[in-house]
XYZ file of C-alpha atoms in Angstrom:
230
model
C 84.358 78.923 126.078
C 81.471 81.781 126.310
C 84.081 84.051 127.864
C 86.363 83.401 124.813
C 83.841 84.132 122.467
C 82.914 87.230 123.912
C 86.389 88.479 123.615
C 86.695 87.380 120.037
C 83.649 89.513 119.653
C 86.305 92.237 119.109
C 87.511 90.879 116.252
C 84.484 90.266 114.700
C 83.314 93.899 115.298
C 86.340 94.654 113.881
C 85.440 92.857 110.550
C 81.849 94.392 110.856
C 83.108 97.903 110.692
C 84.943 96.957 107.534
C 81.800 95.354 106.127
C 84.144 95.502 102.224
C 85.782 92.630 98.547
C 91.419 94.731 90.113
C 94.277 96.574 91.035
C 95.299 99.984 90.450
C 98.256 102.470 89.881
C 99.090 105.688 89.887
C 100.517 107.859 87.236
C 102.231 111.470 88.940
C 99.252 113.123 89.627
C 96.679 111.346 87.746
C 93.711 110.135 89.692
C 92.989 106.526 89.137
C 89.689 106.553 90.015
C 88.742 109.513 87.847
C 85.341 109.245 86.476
C 84.436 105.882 88.752
C 81.397 105.707 91.395
C 82.486 105.826 94.777
C 80.643 102.594 94.969
C 83.203 100.926 91.862
C 86.219 102.596 94.092
C 85.063 100.576 97.023
C 84.939 97.145 94.518
C 87.591 97.895 93.537
C 89.685 98.175 96.867
C 87.660 95.174 97.946
C 88.998 92.791 95.637
C 92.420 94.430 95.694
C 92.456 93.564 99.541
C 91.065 90.333 99.569
C 93.341 89.125 96.376
C 96.312 89.849 98.855
C 95.566 87.258 100.931
C 97.612 88.205 104.333
C 97.734 91.265 105.724
C 97.882 93.489 109.613
C 95.313 95.086 111.239
C 95.508 97.478 114.010
C 91.928 98.736 115.704
C 90.796 100.940 118.466
C 87.153 100.672 119.341
C 85.287 102.369 122.256
C 84.174 99.707 125.323
C 82.298 100.677 128.657
C 84.850 102.329 130.913
C 87.345 102.863 128.222
C 88.841 101.255 125.261
C 89.624 97.882 123.533
C 92.934 97.806 121.069
C 93.828 95.116 118.659
C 96.676 94.182 116.475
C 96.381 91.111 115.056
C 98.499 89.889 111.494
C 96.360 87.570 109.347
C 97.657 84.995 106.983
C 96.529 83.999 103.392
C 95.363 80.868 105.273
C 92.847 82.488 107.193
C 94.533 82.135 110.794
C 96.208 85.330 112.815
C 97.823 86.288 115.633
C 98.634 88.707 117.565
C 96.747 90.857 120.735
C 94.159 92.645 122.392
C 94.042 95.327 125.269
C 91.499 95.775 127.249
C 91.231 98.981 129.279
C 89.042 97.337 132.173
C 90.728 93.161 131.525
C 94.297 94.142 130.119
C 96.241 92.452 127.631
C 95.496 89.233 125.973
C 97.709 87.580 123.126
C 96.009 85.779 120.208
C 96.539 82.867 118.141
C 93.592 81.231 115.953
C 94.474 78.326 113.579
C 92.532 75.847 111.686
C 88.852 75.694 113.778
C 90.804 76.462 116.912
C 91.493 79.896 118.752
C 94.057 80.058 121.552
C 94.085 82.689 124.150
C 96.925 83.856 126.839
C 96.201 86.584 129.498
C 96.906 87.106 133.424
C 95.170 86.519 135.906
C 92.997 89.474 136.422
C 91.820 89.377 132.802
C 90.963 85.423 133.304
C 88.866 86.616 136.308
C 87.369 89.078 135.017
C 85.947 86.991 132.141
C 85.192 83.877 134.211
C 84.362 84.966 137.414
C 86.533 82.251 138.858
C 88.980 83.239 141.319
C 91.058 80.526 140.499
C 90.822 80.910 136.516
C 93.822 82.969 136.540
C 96.052 80.369 138.740
C 94.799 77.312 136.256
C 95.834 79.179 132.843
C 98.880 81.177 134.193
C 101.581 81.313 131.445
C 99.459 78.751 129.195
C 97.178 79.227 126.493
C 93.112 78.635 127.027
C 91.904 76.734 123.721
C 88.260 78.089 122.639
C 87.143 75.540 119.648
C 84.415 77.243 116.897
C 86.587 78.562 114.422
C 88.825 81.741 113.493
C 87.466 85.021 114.229
C 89.874 86.421 111.441
C 89.169 84.362 108.344
C 88.486 86.461 105.108
C 84.794 85.548 105.088
C 84.402 88.796 107.057
C 86.523 90.911 106.101
C 86.753 93.301 102.532
C 83.018 92.182 101.798
C 81.405 94.499 99.457
C 78.052 93.628 99.884
C 77.456 96.559 102.164
C 78.987 98.936 100.089
C 76.656 101.157 98.517
C 75.453 104.141 98.385
C 78.993 105.666 99.094
C 79.882 109.261 98.440
C 83.856 110.404 97.304
C 85.061 113.442 99.895
C 88.197 115.453 99.478
C 91.363 113.010 99.384
C 93.147 112.892 102.615
C 96.693 110.826 103.577
C 97.236 107.725 106.051
C 100.269 107.548 107.196
C 101.941 109.993 104.447
C 99.934 107.803 101.890
C 97.524 109.618 99.613
C 94.076 108.215 100.004
C 90.170 108.698 98.004
C 88.167 108.715 100.841
C 84.462 107.208 100.868
C 81.759 107.697 103.648
C 78.461 106.208 103.833
C 75.703 107.461 106.326
C 73.062 105.094 108.064
C 70.926 106.343 110.860
C 73.216 107.998 113.540
C 76.106 106.154 112.082
C 79.196 107.473 109.558
C 81.619 105.524 108.083
C 84.705 106.524 106.227
C 86.801 104.545 103.891
C 90.256 105.024 103.048
C 91.705 103.640 99.293
C 95.118 103.958 98.352
C 95.473 106.002 95.392
C 99.035 104.835 94.917
C 100.103 101.325 93.919
C 97.463 99.114 94.409
C 93.862 100.037 95.972
C 94.036 98.495 99.313
C 92.064 99.851 102.131
C 94.094 101.564 104.168
C 91.544 102.638 107.042
C 87.848 102.470 108.362
C 86.359 104.724 110.691
C 82.954 104.379 112.463
C 81.327 106.859 114.117
C 78.092 107.366 115.645
C 77.320 103.489 116.334
C 77.862 100.904 118.404
C 80.942 99.714 116.655
C 82.435 103.031 117.060
C 86.337 102.688 116.616
C 88.731 102.972 113.479
C 91.380 100.540 112.397
C 94.029 100.960 109.602
C 95.155 97.530 107.607
C 99.191 97.434 106.719
C 101.325 94.919 104.981
C 99.248 93.101 102.810
C 100.689 90.380 100.797
C 103.436 89.804 103.530
C 103.830 86.286 104.992
C 102.731 85.328 108.606
C 103.285 81.982 109.991
C 100.633 80.811 112.116
C 101.106 77.747 114.288
C 98.536 76.791 117.200
C 100.758 76.304 120.754
C 102.403 72.856 121.600
C 99.358 70.875 123.296
C 101.421 70.575 126.365
C 101.196 74.315 126.992
C 97.273 74.695 126.180
C 94.274 74.417 129.085
C 90.829 72.886 128.664
C 88.467 75.689 128.944
C 86.014 73.884 131.044
C 88.815 73.891 133.693
C 88.626 77.854 134.335
C 84.790 77.426 135.159
C 82.358 80.646 134.546
C 81.015 79.271 131.437
C 80.878 76.841 128.852
């Protein structure tokens, strides 16, 4: 359904902000990345983050008239569950399992998505199925193919954890990557400024199990019944 795919584009945009794919440790105040280039640090962070399998991401992105927020827990199998909240459209719950994604939201949300005044009534309290694959898989996350020409800046903290700070400028856009200096070198945060995908996303709960199951069939609505897209 076209309307569903537009919604899920927010999650895909989140992965594009990261554009990032070794483990390291901490020895007191010793810098585990001492003498290492910024690009190499990013490579290690990408490998460690992908290797964890599962994680949680919290993001906030600008949209016309407000903001989009995401809270998604991603399983090592590539599925995910969580929510997306739009200033203009409200909150939608999401479950992505196998090749399908399911969305549950309020009447106002579906009316805004489909343009149908009856869509919300049809979908009320139920999940709407959107075929076409999960937006939360590992393929788009933690890629290292775009992580080049980075520059290391002064270290900073993310939620009380020490991080190495890597930046990349491309045109008007500046991306900043925060890599854990203690424990495994996971990506902990990514900021993106000055571009179409302006926003910020934080990562946590690496390696923690995430149980993702598709909703029961009797709670799922065929998207064709909502109208407003195909």
